[in-house]
Amino acid sequence: MFRLIKGCSVIGDEITLNFLIKFSKQFGKTNFVVLIVERNLVFVKEWAKKIIIYAINKLYRQNLI
């Protein structure tokens, strides 16, 4: 799945990172919610962290990702 490092850095598999990018694009700008640091690392804005964690956990439980 994924894990949080230093509060907001997310290292995850390709499916998780693609979800984060799609989620952030719904706000119009990718960097509004996440910043893509490397191929397998993104930085999640502090205000969106709980929303994203909830959404990813719910989707993984339902096997929708």
mmCIF file as gemmi writes it, N, C-alpha and C atoms, coordinates in Angstrom:
data_model
loop_
_atom_site.group_PDB
_atom_site.id
_atom_site.type_symbol
_atom_site.label_atom_id
_atom_site.label_alt_id
_atom_site.label_comp_id
_atom_site.label_asym_id
_atom_site.label_entity_id
_atom_site.label_seq_id
_atom_site.pdbx_PDB_ins_code
_atom_site.Cartn_x
_atom_site.Cartn_y
_atom_site.Cartn_z
_atom_site.occupancy
_atom_site.B_iso_or_equiv
_atom_site.pdbx_formal_charge
_atom_site.auth_seq_id
_atom_site.auth_asym_id
_atom_site.pdbx_PDB_model_num
ATOM 1 N N . MET Axp A 1 ? 0.841 -1.177 0 1 0 ? 1 A 1
ATOM 2 C CA . MET Axp A 1 ? 0 0 0 1 0 ? 1 A 1
ATOM 3 C C . MET Axp A 1 ? 0.886 1.24 0 1 0 ? 1 A 1
ATOM 4 N N . PHE Axp A 2 ? 0.799 2.082 0.993 1 0 ? 2 A 1
ATOM 5 C CA . PHE Axp A 2 ? 1.621 3.286 1.051 1 0 ? 2 A 1
ATOM 6 C C . PHE Axp A 2 ? 1.929 3.604 2.497 1 0 ? 2 A 1
ATOM 7 N N . ARG Axp A 3 ? 2.875 4.498 2.699 1 0 ? 3 A 1
ATOM 8 C CA . ARG Axp A 3 ? 3.162 4.933 4.062 1 0 ? 3 A 1
ATOM 9 C C . ARG Axp A 3 ? 3.506 6.41 4.041 1 0 ? 3 A 1
ATOM 10 N N . LEU Axp A 4 ? 3.278 7.06 5.15 1 0 ? 4 A 1
ATOM 11 C CA . LEU Axp A 4 ? 3.587 8.478 5.273 1 0 ? 4 A 1
ATOM 12 C C . LEU Axp A 4 ? 4.939 8.635 5.947 1 0 ? 4 A 1
ATOM 13 N N . ILE Axp A 5 ? 5.755 9.534 5.421 1 0 ? 5 A 1
ATOM 14 C CA . ILE Axp A 5 ? 7.056 9.813 6.013 1 0 ? 5 A 1
ATOM 15 C C . ILE Axp A 5 ? 7.131 11.307 6.281 1 0 ? 5 A 1
ATOM 16 N N . LYS Axp A 6 ? 7.661 11.69 7.412 1 0 ? 6 A 1
ATOM 17 C CA . LYS Axp A 6 ? 7.824 13.099 7.777 1 0 ? 6 A 1
ATOM 18 C C . LYS Axp A 6 ? 6.51 13.857 7.637 1 0 ? 6 A 1
ATOM 19 N N . GLY Axp A 7 ? 5.421 13.219 7.939 1 0 ? 7 A 1
ATOM 20 C CA . GLY Axp A 7 ? 4.138 13.897 7.944 1 0 ? 7 A 1
ATOM 21 C C . GLY Axp A 7 ? 3.396 13.879 6.635 1 0 ? 7 A 1
ATOM 22 N N . CYS Axp A 8 ? 4.053 14.252 5.55 1 0 ? 8 A 1
ATOM 23 C CA . CYS Axp A 8 ? 3.287 14.422 4.32 1 0 ? 8 A 1
ATOM 24 C C . CYS Axp A 8 ? 3.874 13.754 3.085 1 0 ? 8 A 1
ATOM 25 N N . SER Axp A 9 ? 5.074 13.224 3.156 1 0 ? 9 A 1
ATOM 26 C CA . SER Axp A 9 ? 5.637 12.565 1.982 1 0 ? 9 A 1
ATOM 27 C C . SER Axp A 9 ? 5.02 11.187 1.85 1 0 ? 9 A 1
ATOM 28 N N . VAL Axp A 10 ? 4.576 10.843 0.661 1 0 ? 10 A 1
ATOM 29 C CA . VAL Axp A 10 ? 3.94 9.55 0.438 1 0 ? 10 A 1
ATOM 30 C C . VAL Axp A 10 ? 4.777 8.76 -0.558 1 0 ? 10 A 1
ATOM 31 N N . ILE Axp A 11 ? 5.225 7.594 -0.123 1 0 ? 11 A 1
ATOM 32 C CA . ILE Axp A 11 ? 5.881 6.663 -1.03 1 0 ? 11 A 1
ATOM 33 C C . ILE Axp A 11 ? 4.905 5.527 -1.231 1 0 ? 11 A 1
ATOM 34 N N . GLY Axp A 12 ? 4.612 5.205 -2.469 1 0 ? 12 A 1
ATOM 35 C CA . GLY Axp A 12 ? 3.633 4.155 -2.69 1 0 ? 12 A 1
ATOM 36 C C . GLY Axp A 12 ? 3.815 3.486 -4.024 1 0 ? 12 A 1
ATOM 37 N N . ASP Axp A 13 ? 2.95 2.544 -4.289 1 0 ? 13 A 1
ATOM 38 C CA . ASP Axp A 13 ? 3.003 1.879 -5.573 1 0 ? 13 A 1
ATOM 39 C C . ASP Axp A 13 ? 2.409 2.789 -6.643 1 0 ? 13 A 1
ATOM 40 N N . GLU Axp A 14 ? 2.52 2.357 -7.87 1 0 ? 14 A 1
ATOM 41 C CA . GLU Axp A 14 ? 2.071 3.183 -8.996 1 0 ? 14 A 1
ATOM 42 C C . GLU Axp A 14 ? 0.576 3.462 -8.939 1 0 ? 14 A 1
ATOM 43 N N . ILE Axp A 15 ? -0.203 2.504 -8.477 1 0 ? 15 A 1
ATOM 44 C CA . ILE Axp A 15 ? -1.655 2.682 -8.396 1 0 ? 15 A 1
ATOM 45 C C . ILE Axp A 15 ? -2.006 3.79 -7.407 1 0 ? 15 A 1
ATOM 46 N N . THR Axp A 16 ? -1.363 3.772 -6.244 1 0 ? 16 A 1
ATOM 47 C CA . THR Axp A 16 ? -1.624 4.794 -5.232 1 0 ? 16 A 1
ATOM 48 C C . THR Axp A 16 ? -1.241 6.174 -5.737 1 0 ? 16 A 1
ATOM 49 N N . LEU Axp A 17 ? -0.075 6.284 -6.35 1 0 ? 17 A 1
ATOM 50 C CA . LEU Axp A 17 ? 0.379 7.59 -6.831 1 0 ? 17 A 1
ATOM 51 C C . LEU Axp A 17 ? -0.496 8.097 -7.969 1 0 ? 17 A 1
ATOM 52 N N . ASN Axp A 18 ? -0.939 7.199 -8.852 1 0 ? 18 A 1
ATOM 53 C CA . ASN Axp A 18 ? -1.86 7.614 -9.915 1 0 ? 18 A 1
ATOM 54 C C . ASN Axp A 18 ? -3.169 8.128 -9.33 1 0 ? 18 A 1
ATOM 55 N N . PHE Axp A 19 ? -3.651 7.476 -8.27 1 0 ? 19 A 1
ATOM 56 C CA . PHE Axp A 19 ? -4.863 7.949 -7.611 1 0 ? 19 A 1
ATOM 57 C C . PHE Axp A 19 ? -4.664 9.357 -7.059 1 0 ? 19 A 1
ATOM 58 N N . LEU Axp A 20 ? -3.523 9.591 -6.402 1 0 ? 20 A 1
ATOM 59 C CA . LEU Axp A 20 ? -3.249 10.917 -5.847 1 0 ? 20 A 1
ATOM 60 C C . LEU Axp A 20 ? -3.237 11.98 -6.935 1 0 ? 20 A 1
ATOM 61 N N . ILE Axp A 21 ? -2.643 11.664 -8.072 1 0 ? 21 A 1
ATOM 62 C CA . ILE Axp A 21 ? -2.581 12.63 -9.173 1 0 ? 21 A 1
ATOM 63 C C . ILE Axp A 21 ? -3.976 12.896 -9.724 1 0 ? 21 A 1
ATOM 64 N N . LYS Axp A 22 ? -4.768 11.839 -9.934 1 0 ? 22 A 1
ATOM 65 C CA . LYS Axp A 22 ? -6.139 12.022 -10.422 1 0 ? 22 A 1
ATOM 66 C C . LYS Axp A 22 ? -6.978 12.809 -9.427 1 0 ? 22 A 1
ATOM 67 N N . PHE Axp A 23 ? -6.814 12.504 -8.141 1 0 ? 23 A 1
ATOM 68 C CA . PHE Axp A 23 ? -7.546 13.211 -7.092 1 0 ? 23 A 1
ATOM 69 C C . PHE Axp A 23 ? -7.209 14.695 -7.113 1 0 ? 23 A 1
ATOM 70 N N . SER Axp A 24 ? -5.931 15.006 -7.236 1 0 ? 24 A 1
ATOM 71 C CA . SER Axp A 24 ? -5.518 16.405 -7.198 1 0 ? 24 A 1
ATOM 72 C C . SER Axp A 24 ? -5.95 17.159 -8.449 1 0 ? 24 A 1
ATOM 73 N N . LYS Axp A 25 ? -6.034 16.484 -9.593 1 0 ? 25 A 1
ATOM 74 C CA . LYS Axp A 25 ? -6.45 17.153 -10.833 1 0 ? 25 A 1
ATOM 75 C C . LYS Axp A 25 ? -7.911 17.576 -10.785 1 0 ? 25 A 1
ATOM 76 N N . GLN Axp A 26 ? -8.69 16.967 -9.904 1 0 ? 26 A 1
ATOM 77 C CA . GLN Axp A 26 ? -10.087 17.366 -9.763 1 0 ? 26 A 1
ATOM 78 C C . GLN Axp A 26 ? -10.2 18.788 -9.225 1 0 ? 26 A 1
ATOM 79 N N . PHE Axp A 27 ? -9.131 19.285 -8.598 1 0 ? 27 A 1
ATOM 80 C CA . PHE Axp A 27 ? -9.121 20.649 -8.091 1 0 ? 27 A 1
ATOM 81 C C . PHE Axp A 27 ? -8.624 21.641 -9.133 1 0 ? 27 A 1
ATOM 82 N N . GLY Axp A 28 ? -8.269 21.166 -10.332 1 0 ? 28 A 1
ATOM 83 C CA . GLY Axp A 28 ? -7.85 22.049 -11.405 1 0 ? 28 A 1
ATOM 84 C C . GLY Axp A 28 ? -6.356 22.164 -11.575 1 0 ? 28 A 1
ATOM 85 N N . LYS Axp A 29 ? -5.607 22.095 -10.497 1 0 ? 29 A 1
ATOM 86 C CA . LYS Axp A 29 ? -4.154 22.175 -10.569 1 0 ? 29 A 1
ATOM 87 C C . LYS Axp A 29 ? -3.578 21.018 -9.774 1 0 ? 29 A 1
ATOM 88 N N . THR Axp A 30 ? -2.644 20.298 -10.366 1 0 ? 30 A 1
ATOM 89 C CA . THR Axp A 30 ? -2.048 19.159 -9.671 1 0 ? 30 A 1
ATOM 90 C C . THR Axp A 30 ? -1.347 19.6 -8.406 1 0 ? 30 A 1
ATOM 91 N N . ASN Axp A 31 ? -0.578 20.688 -8.459 1 0 ? 31 A 1
ATOM 92 C CA . ASN Axp A 31 ? 0.204 21.096 -7.29 1 0 ? 31 A 1
ATOM 93 C C . ASN Axp A 31 ? -0.639 21.764 -6.212 1 0 ? 31 A 1
ATOM 94 N N . PHE Axp A 32 ? -1.952 21.857 -6.405 1 0 ? 32 A 1
ATOM 95 C CA . PHE Axp A 32 ? -2.837 22.399 -5.375 1 0 ? 32 A 1
ATOM 96 C C . PHE Axp A 32 ? -2.941 21.431 -4.2 1 0 ? 32 A 1
ATOM 97 N N . VAL Axp A 33 ? -2.876 20.138 -4.492 1 0 ? 33 A 1
ATOM 98 C CA . VAL Axp A 33 ? -2.997 19.112 -3.458 1 0 ? 33 A 1
ATOM 99 C C . VAL Axp A 33 ? -1.688 18.357 -3.258 1 0 ? 33 A 1
ATOM 100 N N . VAL Axp A 34 ? -1.053 17.942 -4.35 1 0 ? 34 A 1
ATOM 101 C CA . VAL Axp A 34 ? 0.184 17.171 -4.244 1 0 ? 34 A 1
ATOM 102 C C . VAL Axp A 34 ? 1.265 17.776 -5.125 1 0 ? 34 A 1
ATOM 103 N N . LEU Axp A 35 ? 2.495 17.554 -4.739 1 0 ? 35 A 1
ATOM 104 C CA . LEU Axp A 35 ? 3.652 17.901 -5.55 1 0 ? 35 A 1
ATOM 105 C C . LEU Axp A 35 ? 4.367 16.606 -5.892 1 0 ? 35 A 1
ATOM 106 N N . ILE Axp A 36 ? 4.642 16.379 -7.165 1 0 ? 36 A 1
ATOM 107 C CA . ILE Axp A 36 ? 5.33 15.163 -7.572 1 0 ? 36 A 1
ATOM 108 C C . ILE Axp A 36 ? 6.824 15.397 -7.399 1 0 ? 36 A 1
ATOM 109 N N . VAL Axp A 37 ? 7.446 14.648 -6.498 1 0 ? 37 A 1
ATOM 110 C CA . VAL Axp A 37 ? 8.858 14.834 -6.188 1 0 ? 37 A 1
ATOM 111 C C . VAL Axp A 37 ? 9.717 13.924 -7.053 1 0 ? 37 A 1
ATOM 112 N N . GLU Axp A 38 ? 9.404 12.65 -7.061 1 0 ? 38 A 1
ATOM 113 C CA . GLU Axp A 38 ? 10.116 11.661 -7.86 1 0 ? 38 A 1
ATOM 114 C C . GLU Axp A 38 ? 9.093 10.717 -8.459 1 0 ? 38 A 1
ATOM 115 N N . ARG Axp A 39 ? 9.596 9.697 -9.153 1 0 ? 39 A 1
ATOM 116 C CA . ARG Axp A 39 ? 8.692 8.747 -9.786 1 0 ? 39 A 1
ATOM 117 C C . ARG Axp A 39 ? 7.806 8.034 -8.768 1 0 ? 39 A 1
ATOM 118 N N . ASN Axp A 40 ? 8.357 7.727 -7.599 1 0 ? 40 A 1
ATOM 119 C CA . ASN Axp A 40 ? 7.578 6.986 -6.6 1 0 ? 40 A 1
ATOM 120 C C . ASN Axp A 40 ? 7.379 7.78 -5.313 1 0 ? 40 A 1
ATOM 121 N N . LEU Axp A 41 ? 7.494 9.099 -5.381 1 0 ? 41 A 1
ATOM 122 C CA . LEU Axp A 41 ? 7.352 9.922 -4.177 1 0 ? 41 A 1
ATOM 123 C C . LEU Axp A 41 ? 6.564 11.184 -4.495 1 0 ? 41 A 1
ATOM 124 N N . VAL Axp A 42 ? 5.556 11.463 -3.71 1 0 ? 42 A 1
ATOM 125 C CA . VAL Axp A 42 ? 4.802 12.712 -3.839 1 0 ? 42 A 1
ATOM 126 C C . VAL Axp A 42 ? 4.732 13.374 -2.476 1 0 ? 42 A 1
ATOM 127 N N . PHE Axp A 43 ? 4.495 14.666 -2.479 1 0 ? 43 A 1
ATOM 128 C CA . PHE Axp A 43 ? 4.346 15.436 -1.247 1 0 ? 43 A 1
ATOM 129 C C . PHE Axp A 43 ? 2.908 15.911 -1.175 1 0 ? 43 A 1
ATOM 130 N N . VAL Axp A 44 ? 2.192 15.497 -0.148 1 0 ? 44 A 1
ATOM 131 C CA . VAL Axp A 44 ? 0.779 15.835 0.01 1 0 ? 44 A 1
ATOM 132 C C . VAL Axp A 44 ? 0.671 17.077 0.885 1 0 ? 44 A 1
ATOM 133 N N . LYS Axp A 45 ? -0.11 18.049 0.436 1 0 ? 45 A 1
ATOM 134 C CA . LYS Axp A 45 ? -0.323 19.257 1.236 1 0 ? 45 A 1
ATOM 135 C C . LYS Axp A 45 ? -0.979 18.888 2.562 1 0 ? 45 A 1
ATOM 136 N N . GLU Axp A 46 ? -0.608 19.58 3.603 1 0 ? 46 A 1
ATOM 137 C CA . GLU Axp A 46 ? -1.052 19.244 4.968 1 0 ? 46 A 1
ATOM 138 C C . GLU Axp A 46 ? -2.579 19.219 5.096 1 0 ? 46 A 1
ATOM 139 N N . TRP Axp A 47 ? -3.265 20.204 4.485 1 0 ? 47 A 1
ATOM 140 C CA . TRP Axp A 47 ? -4.717 20.29 4.651 1 0 ? 47 A 1
ATOM 141 C C . TRP Axp A 47 ? -5.446 19.13 3.985 1 0 ? 47 A 1
ATOM 142 N N . ALA Axp A 48 ? -4.825 18.492 2.979 1 0 ? 48 A 1
ATOM 143 C CA . ALA Axp A 48 ? -5.493 17.426 2.232 1 0 ? 48 A 1
ATOM 144 C C . ALA Axp A 48 ? -5.123 16.034 2.718 1 0 ? 48 A 1
ATOM 145 N N . LYS Axp A 49 ? -4.19 15.944 3.653 1 0 ? 49 A 1
ATOM 146 C CA . LYS Axp A 49 ? -3.652 14.644 4.06 1 0 ? 49 A 1
ATOM 147 C C . LYS Axp A 49 ? -4.73 13.705 4.591 1 0 ? 49 A 1
ATOM 148 N N . LYS Axp A 50 ? -5.57 14.163 5.499 1 0 ? 50 A 1
ATOM 149 C CA . LYS Axp A 50 ? -6.591 13.291 6.089 1 0 ? 50 A 1
ATOM 150 C C . LYS Axp A 50 ? -7.624 12.855 5.054 1 0 ? 50 A 1
ATOM 151 N N . ILE Axp A 51 ? -7.985 13.747 4.153 1 0 ? 51 A 1
ATOM 152 C CA . ILE Axp A 51 ? -8.953 13.408 3.102 1 0 ? 51 A 1
ATOM 153 C C . ILE Axp A 51 ? -8.386 12.317 2.207 1 0 ? 51 A 1
ATOM 154 N N . ILE Axp A 52 ? -7.13 12.466 1.815 1 0 ? 52 A 1
ATOM 155 C CA . ILE Axp A 52 ? -6.498 11.51 0.911 1 0 ? 52 A 1
ATOM 156 C C . ILE Axp A 52 ? -6.315 10.155 1.59 1 0 ? 52 A 1
ATOM 157 N N . ILE Axp A 53 ? -5.882 10.151 2.836 1 0 ? 53 A 1
ATOM 158 C CA . ILE Axp A 53 ? -5.713 8.89 3.562 1 0 ? 53 A 1
ATOM 159 C C . ILE Axp A 53 ? -7.051 8.162 3.666 1 0 ? 53 A 1
ATOM 160 N N . TYR Axp A 54 ? -8.106 8.892 3.986 1 0 ? 54 A 1
ATOM 161 C CA . TYR Axp A 54 ? -9.434 8.284 4.091 1 0 ? 54 A 1
ATOM 162 C C . TYR Axp A 54 ? -9.862 7.694 2.745 1 0 ? 54 A 1
ATOM 163 N N . ALA Axp A 55 ? -9.697 8.462 1.678 1 0 ? 55 A 1
ATOM 164 C CA . ALA Axp A 55 ? -10.13 8.012 0.351 1 0 ? 55 A 1
ATOM 165 C C . ALA Axp A 55 ? -9.347 6.786 -0.104 1 0 ? 55 A 1
ATOM 166 N N . ILE Axp A 56 ? -8.034 6.794 0.083 1 0 ? 56 A 1
ATOM 167 C CA . ILE Axp A 56 ? -7.222 5.652 -0.345 1 0 ? 56 A 1
ATOM 168 C C . ILE Axp A 56 ? -7.576 4.411 0.461 1 0 ? 56 A 1
ATOM 169 N N . ASN Axp A 57 ? -7.711 4.555 1.763 1 0 ? 57 A 1
ATOM 170 C CA . ASN Axp A 57 ? -8.066 3.4 2.593 1 0 ? 57 A 1
ATOM 171 C C . ASN Axp A 57 ? -9.42 2.829 2.204 1 0 ? 57 A 1
ATOM 172 N N . LYS Axp A 58 ? -10.386 3.694 1.948 1 0 ? 58 A 1
ATOM 173 C CA . LYS Axp A 58 ? -11.723 3.238 1.561 1 0 ? 58 A 1
ATOM 174 C C . LYS Axp A 58 ? -11.686 2.519 0.211 1 0 ? 58 A 1
ATOM 175 N N . LEU Axp A 59 ? -10.95 3.083 -0.747 1 0 ? 59 A 1
ATOM 176 C CA . LEU Axp A 59 ? -10.869 2.459 -2.062 1 0 ? 59 A 1
ATOM 177 C C . LEU Axp A 59 ? -10.126 1.129 -2.01 1 0 ? 59 A 1
ATOM 178 N N . TYR Axp A 60 ? -9.068 1.048 -1.223 1 0 ? 60 A 1
ATOM 179 C CA . TYR Axp A 60 ? -8.355 -0.224 -1.104 1 0 ? 60 A 1
ATOM 180 C C . TYR Axp A 60 ? -9.229 -1.287 -0.454 1 0 ? 60 A 1
ATOM 181 N N . ARG Axp A 61 ? -10.024 -0.891 0.534 1 0 ? 61 A 1
ATOM 182 C CA . ARG Axp A 61 ? -10.913 -1.852 1.183 1 0 ? 61 A 1
ATOM 183 C C . ARG Axp A 61 ? -11.955 -2.38 0.206 1 0 ? 61 A 1
ATOM 184 N N . GLN Axp A 62 ? -12.387 -1.536 -0.715 1 0 ? 62 A 1
ATOM 185 C CA . GLN Axp A 62 ? -13.404 -1.936 -1.686 1 0 ? 62 A 1
ATOM 186 C C . GLN Axp A 62 ? -12.784 -2.492 -2.964 1 0 ? 62 A 1
ATOM 187 N N . ASN Axp A 63 ? -11.447 -2.554 -3.02 1 0 ? 63 A 1
ATOM 188 C CA . ASN Axp A 63 ? -10.725 -3.047 -4.2 1 0 ? 63 A 1
ATOM 189 C C . ASN Axp A 63 ? -11.088 -2.276 -5.462 1 0 ? 63 A 1
ATOM 190 N N . LEU Axp A 64 ? -11.27 -0.971 -5.326 1 0 ? 64 A 1
ATOM 191 C CA . LEU Axp A 64 ? -11.633 -0.155 -6.481 1 0 ? 64 A 1
ATOM 192 C C . LEU Axp A 64 ? -10.423 0.457 -7.166 1 0 ? 64 A 1
ATOM 193 N N . ILE Axp A 65 ? -9.291 0.415 -6.508 1 0 ? 65 A 1
ATOM 194 C CA . ILE Axp A 65 ? -8.085 0.957 -7.151 1 0 ? 65 A 1
ATOM 195 C C . ILE Axp A 65 ? -7.394 -0.183 -7.852 1 0 ? 65 A 1
